[in-house]
Coordinates of C-alpha atoms in Angstrom, one line a residue:
I1 CA -11.1 -2.3 -19.6
D2 CA -9.5 -0.9 -16.5
R3 CA -7.0 -3.6 -15.5
S4 CA -7.0 -2.5 -11.9
N5 CA -10.8 -3.3 -11.6
L6 CA -11.2 -6.5 -13.5
L7 CA -13.5 -7.9 -10.9
N8 CA -16.1 -5.2 -11.7
Y9 CA -16.5 -6.4 -15.3
P10 CA -18.6 -9.4 -16.6
W11 CA -16.5 -12.5 -16.9
R12 CA -17.0 -12.7 -20.6
E13 CA -15.5 -9.3 -21.2
V14 CA -12.6 -10.1 -18.9
A15 CA -12.0 -13.4 -20.7
A16 CA -12.0 -11.7 -24.1
Y17 CA -9.6 -9.0 -22.9
C18 CA -7.2 -11.6 -21.4
S19 CA -7.3 -13.7 -24.6
K20 CA -6.4 -10.7 -26.8
D21 CA -3.7 -9.6 -24.3
A22 CA -2.1 -13.1 -24.4
R23 CA -2.4 -13.4 -28.2
M24 CA -0.7 -10.0 -28.7
T25 CA 2.1 -11.0 -26.3
W26 CA 2.6 -14.2 -28.2
F27 CA 2.7 -12.4 -31.6
L28 CA 5.3 -9.9 -30.2
R29 CA 7.4 -12.8 -28.9
Q30 CA 7.3 -14.5 -32.3
K31 CA 8.2 -11.3 -34.1
N32 CA 11.1 -10.3 -31.8
Q33 CA 12.5 -13.8 -30.8
S34 CA 15.2 -13.7 -33.4
Q35 CA 16.5 -10.4 -32.0
L36 CA 16.7 -11.7 -28.4
V37 CA 20.1 -12.8 -27.1
D38 CA 20.3 -15.9 -24.9
G39 CA 20.5 -13.9 -21.7
L40 CA 17.2 -12.2 -22.5
L41 CA 15.5 -15.4 -23.4
D42 CA 16.6 -16.9 -20.0
A43 CA 15.2 -13.8 -18.3
S44 CA 11.9 -14.1 -20.2
K45 CA 11.6 -17.8 -19.2
L46 CA 12.3 -16.8 -15.5
F47 CA 9.6 -14.1 -15.7
L48 CA 7.1 -16.5 -17.2
D49 CA 7.9 -19.3 -14.7
S50 CA 7.5 -16.8 -11.8
T51 CA 4.1 -15.8 -13.2
K52 CA 2.9 -19.4 -12.9
V53 CA 4.2 -19.5 -9.3
N54 CA 2.4 -16.3 -8.5
V55 CA -0.9 -17.5 -10.0
M56 CA -0.6 -20.6 -7.9
M57 CA 0.1 -18.6 -4.7
E58 CA -2.9 -16.4 -5.4
S59 CA -5.1 -19.4 -6.0
R60 CA -4.0 -21.4 -3.0
G61 CA -4.2 -18.4 -0.7
I62 CA -2.5 -17.3 2.5
R63 CA -3.5 -18.7 5.9
V64 CA -4.1 -16.3 8.7
D65 CA -3.9 -17.2 12.4
M66 CA -7.2 -15.7 13.5
G67 CA -6.3 -16.1 17.2
A68 CA -3.2 -14.0 16.8
L69 CA -5.0 -11.5 14.6
A70 CA -7.7 -11.0 17.3
E71 CA -5.1 -10.8 20.1
L72 CA -3.2 -8.1 18.2
E73 CA -6.4 -6.1 17.6
V74 CA -7.2 -6.2 21.3
E75 CA -3.6 -5.1 22.2
A76 CA -3.6 -2.3 19.7
R77 CA -7.0 -0.9 20.9
E78 CA -5.9 -1.2 24.6
A79 CA -2.6 0.7 23.8
M80 CA -4.7 3.5 22.1
V81 CA -7.1 3.7 25.0
T82 CA -4.2 3.8 27.5
A83 CA -2.5 6.6 25.6
E84 CA -5.7 8.6 25.4
G85 CA -6.2 8.2 29.2
E86 CA -2.6 9.3 30.0
I87 CA -3.0 12.5 28.0
A88 CA -6.5 13.2 29.3
Q89 CA -5.3 13.0 32.9
S90 CA -2.2 15.2 32.3
D91 CA -1.6 18.9 32.4
I92 CA -1.1 18.7 28.6
G93 CA -4.6 17.3 28.2
R94 CA -6.1 20.0 30.3
F95 CA -4.2 22.6 28.4
V96 CA -5.7 21.4 25.1
V97 CA -9.2 21.4 26.5
E98 CA -8.8 24.9 27.8
Y99 CA -7.3 26.1 24.5
R100 CA -9.5 24.2 22.0
G101 CA -12.6 23.7 24.1
R102 CA -12.4 19.9 23.4
P103 CA -10.2 16.9 24.3
F104 CA -6.8 16.3 22.7
S105 CA -7.0 14.2 19.5
F106 CA -4.0 12.1 18.5
T107 CA -5.2 12.0 14.9
R108 CA -5.2 15.8 14.6
N109 CA -1.7 17.1 13.8
E110 CA -2.7 20.6 14.8
D111 CA -3.3 19.3 18.4
V112 CA 0.2 17.7 18.5
A113 CA 1.7 20.9 17.1
L114 CA -0.3 23.0 19.6
V115 CA 1.1 21.0 22.5
L116 CA 4.7 21.0 21.3
Y117 CA 5.2 24.5 19.9
T118 CA 2.7 26.5 22.0
G119 CA 2.3 24.5 25.3
L120 CA 5.8 23.2 25.7
K121 CA 7.6 25.9 23.8
V122 CA 9.6 23.5 21.6
P123 CA 11.6 25.4 18.9
K124 CA 10.1 25.1 15.4
V125 CA 12.8 23.3 13.6
Y126 CA 10.7 21.7 10.8
V127 CA 7.8 23.1 8.9
T128 CA 5.5 21.5 6.3
E129 CA 6.3 22.4 2.6
K130 CA 2.8 23.4 1.5
K131 CA 1.3 25.3 4.4
E132 CA 4.6 26.2 6.1
I133 CA 3.3 25.3 9.6
P134 CA 5.3 23.4 12.3
A135 CA 5.7 19.8 11.3
V136 CA 4.9 16.8 13.6
H137 CA 6.3 13.9 11.5
E138 CA 8.6 11.3 13.0
V139 CA 11.8 13.2 12.6
A140 CA 10.3 16.4 14.1
L141 CA 9.0 14.4 17.1
K142 CA 12.4 12.9 17.7
E143 CA 14.0 16.4 17.7
A144 CA 11.3 17.7 20.0
A145 CA 11.8 14.9 22.5
N146 CA 15.3 16.4 23.2
H147 CA 13.8 19.7 24.4
S148 CA 12.6 18.7 27.9
A149 CA 11.5 15.8 30.0
E150 CA 7.9 16.7 29.5
A151 CA 8.3 16.9 25.7
A152 CA 10.0 13.5 25.7
W153 CA 7.1 12.0 27.7
F154 CA 4.5 13.5 25.3
V155 CA 6.4 12.4 22.2
G156 CA 6.6 8.9 23.7
V157 CA 2.9 8.7 24.3
V158 CA 2.1 10.1 20.8
S159 CA 4.5 7.6 19.2
K160 CA 2.9 4.6 21.0
Y161 CA -0.5 5.7 19.9
R162 CA 0.5 6.2 16.3
S163 CA 2.2 2.8 16.2
A164 CA -0.9 1.1 17.6
H165 CA -3.2 3.1 15.4
K166 CA -1.3 2.2 12.2
L167 CA -1.0 -1.4 13.2
L168 CA -4.7 -1.7 13.7
N169 CA -6.0 0.4 10.7
T170 CA -3.3 -0.2 8.1
Y171 CA -2.5 -3.8 8.7
L172 CA -4.9 -5.8 11.0
E173 CA -8.2 -4.4 9.7
N174 CA -6.9 -4.7 6.2
F175 CA -6.1 -8.4 6.8
R176 CA -9.5 -9.1 8.2
S177 CA -11.3 -7.3 5.4
S178 CA -9.3 -9.3 2.8
L179 CA -10.3 -12.7 4.1
S180 CA -12.3 -14.8 1.6
D181 CA -15.1 -17.2 2.3
D182 CA -12.6 -20.0 2.6
G183 CA -10.9 -18.2 5.4
L184 CA -7.8 -17.5 3.4
I185 CA -6.3 -14.3 1.9
H186 CA -6.0 -14.4 -1.9
P187 CA -3.8 -11.3 -2.6
S188 CA -3.1 -9.8 -6.0
I189 CA 0.5 -10.3 -7.0
N190 CA 1.4 -7.8 -9.7
L191 CA 4.2 -8.2 -12.2
H192 CA 3.4 -5.1 -14.3
T193 CA 3.5 -2.2 -11.9
A194 CA 7.3 -1.7 -11.5
R195 CA 9.7 -0.8 -14.3
T196 CA 12.3 -3.1 -12.8
Y197 CA 9.9 -6.1 -13.2
R198 CA 9.9 -6.5 -9.4
S199 CA 6.7 -8.0 -8.2
S200 CA 4.4 -6.1 -5.9
C201 CA 1.4 -7.2 -3.9
S202 CA -1.9 -5.6 -3.1
K203 CA -5.3 -6.4 -1.4
P204 CA -3.5 -6.6 1.0
N205 CA 0.2 -5.8 0.6
L206 CA 1.7 -9.0 2.0
Q207 CA 5.0 -8.4 0.3
N208 CA 6.0 -5.4 2.4
Q209 CA 5.2 -6.0 6.1
P210 CA 7.1 -4.0 8.7
K211 CA 10.1 -5.6 10.4
R212 CA 12.3 -2.8 11.8
D213 CA 9.8 -1.5 14.4
P214 CA 9.3 -4.3 17.0
E215 CA 5.8 -3.2 17.7
M216 CA 4.7 -3.1 14.1
A217 CA 6.6 -6.3 13.2
R218 CA 4.2 -8.3 15.3
I219 CA 1.9 -8.3 12.3
R220 CA 4.2 -11.0 10.8
R221 CA 3.1 -13.6 13.3
V222 CA -0.4 -13.4 11.9
V223 CA 0.6 -15.1 8.6
V224 CA 1.1 -18.8 9.1
P225 CA 1.7 -21.8 6.8
T226 CA -1.1 -24.2 5.9
Q227 CA -1.1 -27.6 7.5
G228 CA 1.8 -29.7 6.3
D229 CA 3.7 -26.7 4.9
V230 CA 6.4 -24.4 6.2
L231 CA 7.2 -20.7 5.5
A232 CA 10.6 -19.9 4.0
E233 CA 12.2 -16.6 3.3
A234 CA 14.7 -15.8 0.5
D235 CA 16.3 -12.5 -0.3
Y236 CA 18.3 -12.1 -3.6
S237 CA 19.3 -8.6 -2.8
G238 CA 18.3 -6.9 -6.0
A239 CA 19.0 -9.8 -8.3
E240 CA 16.8 -8.3 -11.0
V241 CA 19.4 -5.5 -11.4

């Protein structure tokens, strides 16, 4: 059985697999219990207790503020349309149409590179490792913005578009597609994917939501407590180490 796709198997096969997995874990514990020192036993108990909490969290689900979700989706799309209009009406947009025979595309790195390194004559400081072509990643864009006022304007528009595009496609649409029939998100909290035994989260990844970028961090206001509950945050700063 592929543990990452348990939902695709008949429930009887999954139940049999889980039973064998639990039984083998119990046998291993019985066999090795005498070799464990007190500290490891405490860690084992903490791990098992956290597993129960995670199962409860998955089962209860996470509430999403649908109004805030829809509002952010509209704002992200409007930001993308605005950025597209600004480029289309600029000399940069006309340069790309003349050069490529089509409008500028924010999602095509070759278009961003064309504008920076051919149109605006920005020095090629960074290149990609595989194809050895001028890079257009975040660090390269920050460097390019220092070249001229026009380059700074172009980088600003590209950055705004990328931020809105990522917010919409990576987070907002993922949230919406993960909603269950009960209107809640029931994420998968994993305890077996990191060697440090740190937990991880998928479908969607609610554990790692952006907070440094103010625009991206707005996704956090979509997750709200259920009625009668509150959201609390705790950071043990690598306590598992």
